[in-house]
Coordinates of C-alpha atoms in Angstrom, one line a residue:
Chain Y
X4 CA -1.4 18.5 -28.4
X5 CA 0.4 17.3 -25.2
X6 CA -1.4 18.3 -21.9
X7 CA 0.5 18.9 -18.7
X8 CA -1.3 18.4 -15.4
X9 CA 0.2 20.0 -12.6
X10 CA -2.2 18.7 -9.3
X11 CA -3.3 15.5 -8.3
X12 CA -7.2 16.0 -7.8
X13 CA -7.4 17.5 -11.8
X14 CA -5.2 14.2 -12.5
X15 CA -7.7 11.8 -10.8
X16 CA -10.5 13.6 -12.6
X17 CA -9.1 13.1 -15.7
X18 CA -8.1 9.4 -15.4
X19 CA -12.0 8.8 -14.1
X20 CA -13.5 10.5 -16.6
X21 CA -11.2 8.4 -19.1
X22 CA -12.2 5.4 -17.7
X23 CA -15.8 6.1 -17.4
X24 CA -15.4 7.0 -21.2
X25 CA -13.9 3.0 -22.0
X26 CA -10.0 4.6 -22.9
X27 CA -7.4 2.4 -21.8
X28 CA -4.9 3.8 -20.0
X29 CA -0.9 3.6 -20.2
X30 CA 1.1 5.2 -17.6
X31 CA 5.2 5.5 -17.8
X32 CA 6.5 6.9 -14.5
X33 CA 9.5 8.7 -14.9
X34 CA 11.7 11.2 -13.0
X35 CA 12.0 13.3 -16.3
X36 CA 15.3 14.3 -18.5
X37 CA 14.6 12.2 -21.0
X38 CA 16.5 9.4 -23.2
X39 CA 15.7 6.8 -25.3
X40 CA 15.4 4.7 -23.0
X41 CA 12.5 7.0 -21.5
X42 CA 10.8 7.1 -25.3
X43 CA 11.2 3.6 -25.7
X44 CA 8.2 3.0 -23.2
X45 CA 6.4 5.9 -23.9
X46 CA 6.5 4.7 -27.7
X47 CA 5.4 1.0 -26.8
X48 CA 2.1 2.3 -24.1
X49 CA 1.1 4.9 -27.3
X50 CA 1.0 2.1 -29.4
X51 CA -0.8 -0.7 -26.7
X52 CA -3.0 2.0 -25.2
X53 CA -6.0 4.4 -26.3
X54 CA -4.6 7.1 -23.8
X55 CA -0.8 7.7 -22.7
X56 CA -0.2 9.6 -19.4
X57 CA 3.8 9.9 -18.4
X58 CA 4.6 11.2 -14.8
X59 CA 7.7 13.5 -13.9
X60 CA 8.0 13.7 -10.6
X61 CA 11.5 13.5 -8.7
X62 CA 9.9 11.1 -5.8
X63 CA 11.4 12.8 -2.5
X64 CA 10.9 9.5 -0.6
X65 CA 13.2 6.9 -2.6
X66 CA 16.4 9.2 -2.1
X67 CA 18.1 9.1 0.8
X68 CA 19.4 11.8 2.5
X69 CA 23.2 11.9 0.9
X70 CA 21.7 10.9 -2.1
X71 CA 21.6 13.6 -5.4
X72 CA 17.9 14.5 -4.9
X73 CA 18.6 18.1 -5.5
X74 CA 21.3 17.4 -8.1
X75 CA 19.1 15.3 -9.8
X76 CA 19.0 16.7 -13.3
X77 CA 15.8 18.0 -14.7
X78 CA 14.4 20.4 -18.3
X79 CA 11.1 20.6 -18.2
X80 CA 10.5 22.1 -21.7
X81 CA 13.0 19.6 -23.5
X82 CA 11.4 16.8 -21.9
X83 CA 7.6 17.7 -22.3
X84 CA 8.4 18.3 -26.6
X85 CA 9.9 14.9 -26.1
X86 CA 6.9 13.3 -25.1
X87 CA 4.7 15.3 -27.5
X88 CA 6.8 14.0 -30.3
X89 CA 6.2 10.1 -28.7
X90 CA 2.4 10.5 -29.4
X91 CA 2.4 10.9 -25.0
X92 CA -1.4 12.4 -24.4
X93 CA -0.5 13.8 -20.8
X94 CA 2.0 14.9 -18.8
X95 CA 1.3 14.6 -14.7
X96 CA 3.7 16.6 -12.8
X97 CA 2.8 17.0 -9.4
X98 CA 4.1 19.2 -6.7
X99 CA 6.2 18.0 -3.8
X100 CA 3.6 18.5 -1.0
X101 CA 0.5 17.8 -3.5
X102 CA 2.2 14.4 -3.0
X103 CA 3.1 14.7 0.1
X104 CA 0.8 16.9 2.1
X105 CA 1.7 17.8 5.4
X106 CA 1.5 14.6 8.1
X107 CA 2.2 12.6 5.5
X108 CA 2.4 9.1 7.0
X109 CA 1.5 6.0 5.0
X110 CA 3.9 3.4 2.6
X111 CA 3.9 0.6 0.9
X112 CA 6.8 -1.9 1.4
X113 CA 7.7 -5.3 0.1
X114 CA 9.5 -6.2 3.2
X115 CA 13.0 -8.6 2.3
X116 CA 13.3 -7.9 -1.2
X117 CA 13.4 -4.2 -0.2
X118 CA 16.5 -4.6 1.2
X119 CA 18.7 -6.8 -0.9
X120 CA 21.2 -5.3 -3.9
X121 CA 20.5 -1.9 -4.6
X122 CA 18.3 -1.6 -1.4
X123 CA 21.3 -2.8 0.6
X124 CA 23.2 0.5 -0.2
X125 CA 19.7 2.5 -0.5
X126 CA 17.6 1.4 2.3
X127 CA 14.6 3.7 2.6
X128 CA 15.0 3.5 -2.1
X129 CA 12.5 0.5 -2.5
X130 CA 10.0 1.8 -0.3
X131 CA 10.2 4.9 -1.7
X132 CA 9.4 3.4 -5.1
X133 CA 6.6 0.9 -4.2
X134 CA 4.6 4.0 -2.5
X135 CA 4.7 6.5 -5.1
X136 CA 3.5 3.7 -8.1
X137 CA 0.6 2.7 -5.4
X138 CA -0.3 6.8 -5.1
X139 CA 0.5 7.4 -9.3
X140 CA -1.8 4.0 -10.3
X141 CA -4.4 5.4 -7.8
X142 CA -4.5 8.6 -9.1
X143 CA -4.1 7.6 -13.2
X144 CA -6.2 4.4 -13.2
X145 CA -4.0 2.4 -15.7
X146 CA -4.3 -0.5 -17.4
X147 CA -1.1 -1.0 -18.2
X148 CA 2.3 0.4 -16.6
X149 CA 5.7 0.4 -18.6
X150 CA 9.2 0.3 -16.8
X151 CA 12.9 -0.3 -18.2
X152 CA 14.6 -3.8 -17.0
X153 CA 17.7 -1.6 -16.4
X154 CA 16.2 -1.3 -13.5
X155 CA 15.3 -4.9 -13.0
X156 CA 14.7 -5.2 -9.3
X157 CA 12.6 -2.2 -9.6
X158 CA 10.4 -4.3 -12.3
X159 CA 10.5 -7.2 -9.9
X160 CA 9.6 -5.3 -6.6
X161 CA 6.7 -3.4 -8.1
X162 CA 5.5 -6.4 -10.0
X163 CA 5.3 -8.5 -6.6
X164 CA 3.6 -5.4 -5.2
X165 CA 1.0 -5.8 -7.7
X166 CA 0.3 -9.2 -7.5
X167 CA 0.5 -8.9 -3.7
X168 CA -1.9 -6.2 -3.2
X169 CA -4.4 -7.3 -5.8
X170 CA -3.9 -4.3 -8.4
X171 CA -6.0 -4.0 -11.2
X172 CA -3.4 -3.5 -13.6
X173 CA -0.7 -5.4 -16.4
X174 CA 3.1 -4.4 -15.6
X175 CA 4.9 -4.3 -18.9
X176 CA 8.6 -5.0 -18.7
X177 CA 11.2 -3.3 -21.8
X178 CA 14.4 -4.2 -22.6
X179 CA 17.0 -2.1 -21.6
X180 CA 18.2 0.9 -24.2
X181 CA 22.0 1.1 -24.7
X182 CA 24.6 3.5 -26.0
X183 CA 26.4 2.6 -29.3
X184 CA 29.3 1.3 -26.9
X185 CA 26.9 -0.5 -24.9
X186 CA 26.6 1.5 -21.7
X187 CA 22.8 1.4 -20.2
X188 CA 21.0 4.9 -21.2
X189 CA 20.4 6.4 -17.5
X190 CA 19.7 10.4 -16.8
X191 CA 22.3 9.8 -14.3
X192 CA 25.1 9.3 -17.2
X193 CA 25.7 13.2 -17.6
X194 CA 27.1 12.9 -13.7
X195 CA 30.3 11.6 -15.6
X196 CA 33.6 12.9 -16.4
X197 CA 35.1 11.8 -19.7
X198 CA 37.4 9.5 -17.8
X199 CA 34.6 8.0 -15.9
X200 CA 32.4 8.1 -19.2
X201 CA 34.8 6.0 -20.6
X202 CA 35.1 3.4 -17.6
X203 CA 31.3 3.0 -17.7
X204 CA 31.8 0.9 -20.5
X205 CA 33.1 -1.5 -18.4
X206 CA 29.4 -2.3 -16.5
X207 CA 27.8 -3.5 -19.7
X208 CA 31.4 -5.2 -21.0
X209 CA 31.9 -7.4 -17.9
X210 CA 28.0 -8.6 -18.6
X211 CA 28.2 -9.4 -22.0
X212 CA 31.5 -11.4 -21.1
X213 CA 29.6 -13.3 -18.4
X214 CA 26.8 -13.7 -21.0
X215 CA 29.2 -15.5 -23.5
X216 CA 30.7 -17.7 -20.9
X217 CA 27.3 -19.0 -20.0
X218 CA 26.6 -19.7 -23.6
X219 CA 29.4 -21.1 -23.7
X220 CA 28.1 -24.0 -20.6
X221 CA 29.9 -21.9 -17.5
X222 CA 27.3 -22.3 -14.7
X223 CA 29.2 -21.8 -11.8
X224 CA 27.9 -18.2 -9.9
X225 CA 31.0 -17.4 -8.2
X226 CA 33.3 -18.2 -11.3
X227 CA 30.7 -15.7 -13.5
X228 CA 30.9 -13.1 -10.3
X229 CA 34.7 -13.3 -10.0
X230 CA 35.1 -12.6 -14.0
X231 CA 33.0 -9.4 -13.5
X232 CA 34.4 -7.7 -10.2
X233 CA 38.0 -8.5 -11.9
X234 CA 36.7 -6.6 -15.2
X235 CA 35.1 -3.8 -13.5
X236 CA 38.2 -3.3 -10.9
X237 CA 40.5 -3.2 -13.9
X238 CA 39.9 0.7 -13.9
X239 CA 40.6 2.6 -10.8
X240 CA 37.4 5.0 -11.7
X241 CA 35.0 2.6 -11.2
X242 CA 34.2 1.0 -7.3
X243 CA 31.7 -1.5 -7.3
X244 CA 28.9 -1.7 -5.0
X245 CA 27.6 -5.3 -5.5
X246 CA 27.7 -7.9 -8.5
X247 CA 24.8 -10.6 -7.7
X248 CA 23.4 -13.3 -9.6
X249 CA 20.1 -14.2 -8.1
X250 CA 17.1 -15.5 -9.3
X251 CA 13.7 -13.6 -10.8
X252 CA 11.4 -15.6 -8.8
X253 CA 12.6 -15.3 -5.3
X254 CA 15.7 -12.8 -5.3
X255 CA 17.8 -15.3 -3.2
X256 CA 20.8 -15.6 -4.6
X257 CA 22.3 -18.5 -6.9
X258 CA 25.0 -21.0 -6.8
X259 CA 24.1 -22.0 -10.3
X260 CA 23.3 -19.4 -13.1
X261 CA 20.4 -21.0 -15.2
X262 CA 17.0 -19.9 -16.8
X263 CA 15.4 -17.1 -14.9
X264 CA 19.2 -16.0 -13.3
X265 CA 19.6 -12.1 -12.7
X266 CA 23.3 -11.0 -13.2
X267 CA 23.0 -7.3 -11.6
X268 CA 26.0 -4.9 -11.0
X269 CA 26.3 -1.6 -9.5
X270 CA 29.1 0.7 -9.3
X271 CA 30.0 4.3 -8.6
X272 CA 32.0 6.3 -10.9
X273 CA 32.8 9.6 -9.0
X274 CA 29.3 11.2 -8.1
X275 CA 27.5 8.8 -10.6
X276 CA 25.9 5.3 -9.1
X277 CA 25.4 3.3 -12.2
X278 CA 23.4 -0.2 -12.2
X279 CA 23.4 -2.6 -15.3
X280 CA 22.0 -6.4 -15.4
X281 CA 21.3 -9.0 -18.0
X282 CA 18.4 -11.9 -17.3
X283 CA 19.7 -15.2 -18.7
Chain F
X9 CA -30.0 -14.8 -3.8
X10 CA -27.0 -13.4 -2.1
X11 CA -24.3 -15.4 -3.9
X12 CA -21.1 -16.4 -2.1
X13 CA -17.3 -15.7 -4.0
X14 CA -15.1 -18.1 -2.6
X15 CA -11.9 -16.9 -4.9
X16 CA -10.1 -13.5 -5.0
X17 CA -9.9 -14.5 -9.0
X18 CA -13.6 -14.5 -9.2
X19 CA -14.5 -11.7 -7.1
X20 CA -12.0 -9.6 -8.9
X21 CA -13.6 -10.3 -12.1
X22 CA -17.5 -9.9 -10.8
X23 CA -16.3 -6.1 -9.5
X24 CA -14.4 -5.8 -12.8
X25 CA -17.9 -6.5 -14.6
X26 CA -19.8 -4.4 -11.8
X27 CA -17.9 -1.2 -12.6
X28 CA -18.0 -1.7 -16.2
X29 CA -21.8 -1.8 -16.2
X30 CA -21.7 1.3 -14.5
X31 CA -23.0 -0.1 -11.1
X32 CA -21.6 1.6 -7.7
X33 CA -20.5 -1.1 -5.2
X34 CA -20.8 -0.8 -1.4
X35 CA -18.7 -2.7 0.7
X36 CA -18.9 -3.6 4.2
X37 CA -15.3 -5.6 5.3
X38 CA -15.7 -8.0 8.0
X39 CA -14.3 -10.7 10.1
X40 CA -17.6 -12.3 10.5
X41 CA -19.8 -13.4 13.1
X42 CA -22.6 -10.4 13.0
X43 CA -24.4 -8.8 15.2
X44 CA -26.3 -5.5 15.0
X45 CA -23.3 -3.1 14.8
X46 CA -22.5 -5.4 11.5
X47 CA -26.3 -5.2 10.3
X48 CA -26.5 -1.6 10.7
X49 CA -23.5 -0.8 8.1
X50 CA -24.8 -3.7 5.7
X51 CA -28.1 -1.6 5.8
X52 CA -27.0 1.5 5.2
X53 CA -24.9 0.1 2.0
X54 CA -27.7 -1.9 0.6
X55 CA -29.6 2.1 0.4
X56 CA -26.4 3.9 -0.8
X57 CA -25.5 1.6 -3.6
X58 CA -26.3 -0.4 -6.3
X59 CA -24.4 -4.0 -5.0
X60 CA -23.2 -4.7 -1.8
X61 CA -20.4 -7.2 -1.2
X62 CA -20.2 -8.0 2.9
X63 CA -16.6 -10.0 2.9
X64 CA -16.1 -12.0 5.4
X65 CA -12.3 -13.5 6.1
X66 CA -10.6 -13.5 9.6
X67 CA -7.6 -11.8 8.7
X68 CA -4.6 -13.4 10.2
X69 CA -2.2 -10.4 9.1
X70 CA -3.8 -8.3 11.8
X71 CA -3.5 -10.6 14.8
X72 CA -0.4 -10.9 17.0
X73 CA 0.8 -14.2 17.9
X74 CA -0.9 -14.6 21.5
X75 CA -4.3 -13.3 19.7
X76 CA -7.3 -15.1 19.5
X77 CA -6.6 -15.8 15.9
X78 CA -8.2 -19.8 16.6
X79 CA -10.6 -18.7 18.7
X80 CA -12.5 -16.0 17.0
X81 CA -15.9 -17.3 16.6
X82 CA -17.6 -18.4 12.8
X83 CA -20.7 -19.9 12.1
X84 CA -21.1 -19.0 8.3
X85 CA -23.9 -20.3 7.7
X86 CA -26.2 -18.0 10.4
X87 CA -23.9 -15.1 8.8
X88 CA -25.3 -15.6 5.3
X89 CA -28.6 -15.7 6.2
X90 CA -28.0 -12.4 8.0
X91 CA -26.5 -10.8 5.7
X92 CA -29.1 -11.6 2.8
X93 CA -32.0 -10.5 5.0
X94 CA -29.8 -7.3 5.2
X95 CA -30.0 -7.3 1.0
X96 CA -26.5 -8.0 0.7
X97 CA -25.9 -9.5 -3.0
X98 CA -22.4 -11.0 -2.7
X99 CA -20.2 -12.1 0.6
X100 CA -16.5 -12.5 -0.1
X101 CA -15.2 -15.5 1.6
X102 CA -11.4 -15.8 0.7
X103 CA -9.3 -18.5 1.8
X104 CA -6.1 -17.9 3.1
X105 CA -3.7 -19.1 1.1
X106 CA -5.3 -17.4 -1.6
X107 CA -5.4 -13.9 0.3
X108 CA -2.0 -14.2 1.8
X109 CA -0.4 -17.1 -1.1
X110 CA 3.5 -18.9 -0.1
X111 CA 5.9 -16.1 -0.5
X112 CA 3.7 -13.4 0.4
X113 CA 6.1 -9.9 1.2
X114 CA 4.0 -6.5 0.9
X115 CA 2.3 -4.4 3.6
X116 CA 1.0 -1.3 3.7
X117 CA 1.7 0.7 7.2
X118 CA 0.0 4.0 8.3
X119 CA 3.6 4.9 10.3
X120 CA 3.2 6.4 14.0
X121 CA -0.4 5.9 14.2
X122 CA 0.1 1.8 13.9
X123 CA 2.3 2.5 17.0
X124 CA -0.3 4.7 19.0
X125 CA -3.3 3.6 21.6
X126 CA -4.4 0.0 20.9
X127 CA -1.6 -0.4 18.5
X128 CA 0.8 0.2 21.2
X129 CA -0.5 -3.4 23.0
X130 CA -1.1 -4.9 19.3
X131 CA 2.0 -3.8 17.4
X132 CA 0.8 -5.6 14.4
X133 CA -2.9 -5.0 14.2
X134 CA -2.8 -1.7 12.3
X135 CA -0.5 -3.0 9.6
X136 CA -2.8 -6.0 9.4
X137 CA -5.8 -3.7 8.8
X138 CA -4.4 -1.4 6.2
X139 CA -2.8 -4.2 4.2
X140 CA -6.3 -6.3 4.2
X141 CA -8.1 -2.9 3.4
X142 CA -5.8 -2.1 0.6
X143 CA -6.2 -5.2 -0.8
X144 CA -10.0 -5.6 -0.8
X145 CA -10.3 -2.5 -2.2
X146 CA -8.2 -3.6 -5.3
X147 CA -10.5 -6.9 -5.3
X148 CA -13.8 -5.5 -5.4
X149 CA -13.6 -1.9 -5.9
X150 CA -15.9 0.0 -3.7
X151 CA -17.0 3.4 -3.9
X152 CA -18.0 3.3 -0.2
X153 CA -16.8 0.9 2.1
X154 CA -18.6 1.1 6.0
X155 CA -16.8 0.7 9.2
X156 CA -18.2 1.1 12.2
X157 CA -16.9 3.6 14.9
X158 CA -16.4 1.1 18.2
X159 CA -13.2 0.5 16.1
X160 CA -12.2 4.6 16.1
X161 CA -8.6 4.0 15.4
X162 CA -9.1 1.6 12.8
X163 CA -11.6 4.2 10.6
X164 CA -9.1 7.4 11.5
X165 CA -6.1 4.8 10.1
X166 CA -7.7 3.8 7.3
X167 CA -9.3 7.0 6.1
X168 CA -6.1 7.9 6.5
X169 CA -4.5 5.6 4.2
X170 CA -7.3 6.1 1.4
X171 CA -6.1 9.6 1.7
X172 CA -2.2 9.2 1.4
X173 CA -2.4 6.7 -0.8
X174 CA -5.3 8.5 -3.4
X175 CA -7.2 5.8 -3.1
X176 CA -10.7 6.4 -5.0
X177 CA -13.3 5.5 -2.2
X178 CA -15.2 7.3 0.4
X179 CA -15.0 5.6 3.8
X180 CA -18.1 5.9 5.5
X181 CA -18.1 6.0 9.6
X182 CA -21.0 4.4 11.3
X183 CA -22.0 5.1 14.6
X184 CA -21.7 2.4 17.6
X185 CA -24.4 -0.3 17.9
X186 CA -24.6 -0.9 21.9
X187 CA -26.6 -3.2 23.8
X188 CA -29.9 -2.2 25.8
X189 CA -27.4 -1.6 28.9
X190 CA -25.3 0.5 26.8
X191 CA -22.3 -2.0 26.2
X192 CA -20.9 -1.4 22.6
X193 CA -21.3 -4.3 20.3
X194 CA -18.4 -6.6 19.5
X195 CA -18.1 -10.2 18.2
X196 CA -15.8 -10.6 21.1
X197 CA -18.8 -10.5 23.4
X198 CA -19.2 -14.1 23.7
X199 CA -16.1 -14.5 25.5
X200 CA -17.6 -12.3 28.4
X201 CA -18.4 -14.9 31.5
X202 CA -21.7 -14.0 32.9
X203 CA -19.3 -11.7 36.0
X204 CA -17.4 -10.2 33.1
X205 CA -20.5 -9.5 31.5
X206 CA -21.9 -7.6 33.9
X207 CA -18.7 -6.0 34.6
X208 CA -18.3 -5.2 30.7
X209 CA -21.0 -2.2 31.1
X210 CA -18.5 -0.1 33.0
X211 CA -17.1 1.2 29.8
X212 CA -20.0 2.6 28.2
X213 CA -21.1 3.9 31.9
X214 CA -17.8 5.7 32.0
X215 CA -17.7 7.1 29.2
X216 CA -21.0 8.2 29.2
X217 CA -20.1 9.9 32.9
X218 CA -17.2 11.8 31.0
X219 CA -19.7 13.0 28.8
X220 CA -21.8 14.6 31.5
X221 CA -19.0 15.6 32.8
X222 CA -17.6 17.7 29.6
X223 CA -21.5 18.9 28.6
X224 CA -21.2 20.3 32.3
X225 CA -18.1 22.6 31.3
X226 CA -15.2 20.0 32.2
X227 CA -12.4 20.2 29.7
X228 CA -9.1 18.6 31.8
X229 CA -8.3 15.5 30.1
X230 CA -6.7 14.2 33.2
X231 CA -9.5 15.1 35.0
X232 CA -11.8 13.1 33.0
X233 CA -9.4 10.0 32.5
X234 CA -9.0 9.8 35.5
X235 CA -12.6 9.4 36.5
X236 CA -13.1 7.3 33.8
X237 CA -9.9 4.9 35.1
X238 CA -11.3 4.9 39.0
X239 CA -14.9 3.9 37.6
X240 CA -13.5 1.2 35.3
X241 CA -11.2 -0.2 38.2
X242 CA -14.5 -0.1 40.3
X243 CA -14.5 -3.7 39.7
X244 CA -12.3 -6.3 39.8
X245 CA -13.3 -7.7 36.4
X246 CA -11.8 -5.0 34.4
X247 CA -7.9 -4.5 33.6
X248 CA -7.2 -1.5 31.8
X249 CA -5.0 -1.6 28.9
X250 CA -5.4 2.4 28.2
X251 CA -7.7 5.5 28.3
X252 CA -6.6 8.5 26.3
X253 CA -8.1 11.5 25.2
X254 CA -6.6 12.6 21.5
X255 CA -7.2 14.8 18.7
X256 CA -9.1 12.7 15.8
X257 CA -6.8 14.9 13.3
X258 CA -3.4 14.1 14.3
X259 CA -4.1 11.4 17.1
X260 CA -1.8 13.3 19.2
X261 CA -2.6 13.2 23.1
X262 CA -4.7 16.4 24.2
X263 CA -4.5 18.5 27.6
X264 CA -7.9 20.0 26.8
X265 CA -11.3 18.3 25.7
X266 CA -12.5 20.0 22.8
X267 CA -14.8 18.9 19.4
X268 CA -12.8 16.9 17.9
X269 CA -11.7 14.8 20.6
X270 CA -11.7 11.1 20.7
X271 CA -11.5 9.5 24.5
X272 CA -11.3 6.0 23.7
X273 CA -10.7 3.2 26.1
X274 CA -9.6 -0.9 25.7
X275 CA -9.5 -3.5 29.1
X276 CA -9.1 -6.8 29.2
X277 CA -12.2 -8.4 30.8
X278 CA -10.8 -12.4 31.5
X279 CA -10.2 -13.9 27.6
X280 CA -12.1 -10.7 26.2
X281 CA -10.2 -7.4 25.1
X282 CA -13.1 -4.9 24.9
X283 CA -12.9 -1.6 23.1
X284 CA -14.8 1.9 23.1
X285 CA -14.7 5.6 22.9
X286 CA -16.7 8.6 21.9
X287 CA -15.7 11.7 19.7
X288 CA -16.7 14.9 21.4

């Protein structure tokens, strides 16, 4: 039976007992409404873990203010028989201002990388996202943490975070989950039309083509770049945001795709803002 | 036998093995060169827990570039023998590059408060503190960790942070050590000429008149900062950088004295910038 823990202190309790008890832990943040994408890392921290804990909290602090923090879609119920049916142990889903208390004041930022590709068009996002994991590994105690590479610069951001501030704790990257056409599984995909549904294609089609020039020996970045903004504005529903090839290590960007390259894009299609990325 | 960790590798793995055998771990951060203020929180450590780890590393994080970064005085070697008469087991003794390695990015930031009273002549300091904090509490993970109360701000910022963050530590405040002629303790003593020195007492002595003062039924803050400013500026030695009279709650300026209140006051006495307060 699945547990759901609706208040910080009773989650902190629970985590120390745990650990005073020798479990390991797995923890999967999440934002909730639920896809495979979602299971796929609660699956992997059941089967690496003695205990699994998922969180499902809509974090206040990485939208910003025109951003769909109230549209953000959410079924509790759906989601929590979800999790139950993924082996997940507990469910932690805090309260806004048990999070957040009143005077609020303190964050966690990892300053430059913060504010390149998606953090360029989402500036408080990063920060955000780096203080609610410090609070949710504080609270949950895990040994291990599980996050999708759809979000790669998410991954990358909370993993120099980690080894930054000396965390006690293994961040486990997963591959990204896609549809049978090949569009990245986000919660954020029922925000589409049909029309727009059927443009999103174009995200994960543009990469793959850039994927298959490199293997076929195209290095150049701005060739690869200029082959994926030319896919993606050959429909008038999607308008991109950024296409970036940088590398893992540092984030700067590349001039040369090679080993260790990040191809990201992100695009908006009407209300949605869709991100997609392949590592090379 | 104290035992000294010169790696954050090392320590991390000796606190790792600590918890796991159950032990509770006092630690007492430091920049070094003790005196009795020091002594007094290693004490009460060394009878709250099992292990004590005193670490010892001169942060650069929390100095601002025309700080006394170089200056700030060491001598290790007098400091280990202190600290092992104290019944200290282990002093942490980092290097830099190790605490802060090339490429270094993430900080943690108490926001406003950073900004307020000696923050608002060291813009950097706080940031400094909470990032070190943060990260020595991942390294050796206390359950109580001692700071002494000459450094008011510096406690009320990082209890603070443990609390926004969920951090799982007490903080435990200590009360000033002061000299026979009531000057609080400071390793930045020993800039003090022998004029400055004697000049140095007129911020104890004026604080200790605004105490009289309040016990007496005085509860103008302007009233009493301002007889604390005209006996500080009594002598020629002593430039004021501030005195304020704030709540210790919010650290918001106060008209009235009242429990709760912090006056706290900084001056630059030639090299030296001396700090103290009281809480009412």
């Amino acid at each position: 039976m699945i547990r759901t823990i609706p208040a910080v202190e009773e989650m902190q309790k629970t985590a120390a007992t745990l650990k005073q008890d020798g479990k390991t832990i797995g923890l999967v943040p999440t934002m909730g409404y639920f896809h495979e994408g979602h299971l796929s890392l609660m699956r992997r921290s059941v089967e690496d873990n003695d205990v699994t804990i998922v969180t499902l909290f809509v974090n206040p602090t990485q939208f910003g203010q025109n951003e769909d923090l109230d549209a953000y879609p959410r079924d509790f119920e759906r989601d929590k028989n979800m999790a139950e049916e993924a082996g997940v142990d507990y469910i932690f889903r805090p309260a806004n201002d048990d999070m957040y208390p009143g005077g609020y004041k303190t964050y966690v930022k990892v300053e430059d990388w913060s504010s390149l590709l998606c953090g360029a068009s989402r500036p408080v996002h990063f920060r955000g996202v780096t203080t609610i994991c410090c609070k949710l590994f504080n609270i949950c105690r895990p040994d291990r943490a599980y996050f999708g590479l759809k979000d790669a610069q998410q991954y990358l951001v909370l993993q120099k975070m980690v080894r930054d501030l000396n965390m006690n704790l293994e961040l486990v990257p997963m591959p990204i989950v896609r549809e049978g056409d090949g569009l990245a599984m986000s919660s954020r995909n029922v925000y589409l039309t049909r029309a727009e549904r059927g443009a999103a294609v174009l995200l994960s089609r543009s990469l793959a083509e850039a994927k298959e020039k490199i293997s076929g020996g195209e290095t150049d970045a701005e060739s690869i770049k200029r082959g994926i903004r030319d896919r993606l504005n050959s429909s008038e529903h999607v308008k991109i945001d950024y296409v970036e090839a940088v590398s893992t290590e540092t984030l700067d960007p590349v001039s040369d795709v090679a080993a260790g390259t990040l191809i990201a894009v992100a695009a908006y299609l009407g209300k949605a803002r869709l991100i997609d990325n392949i590592i090379i």
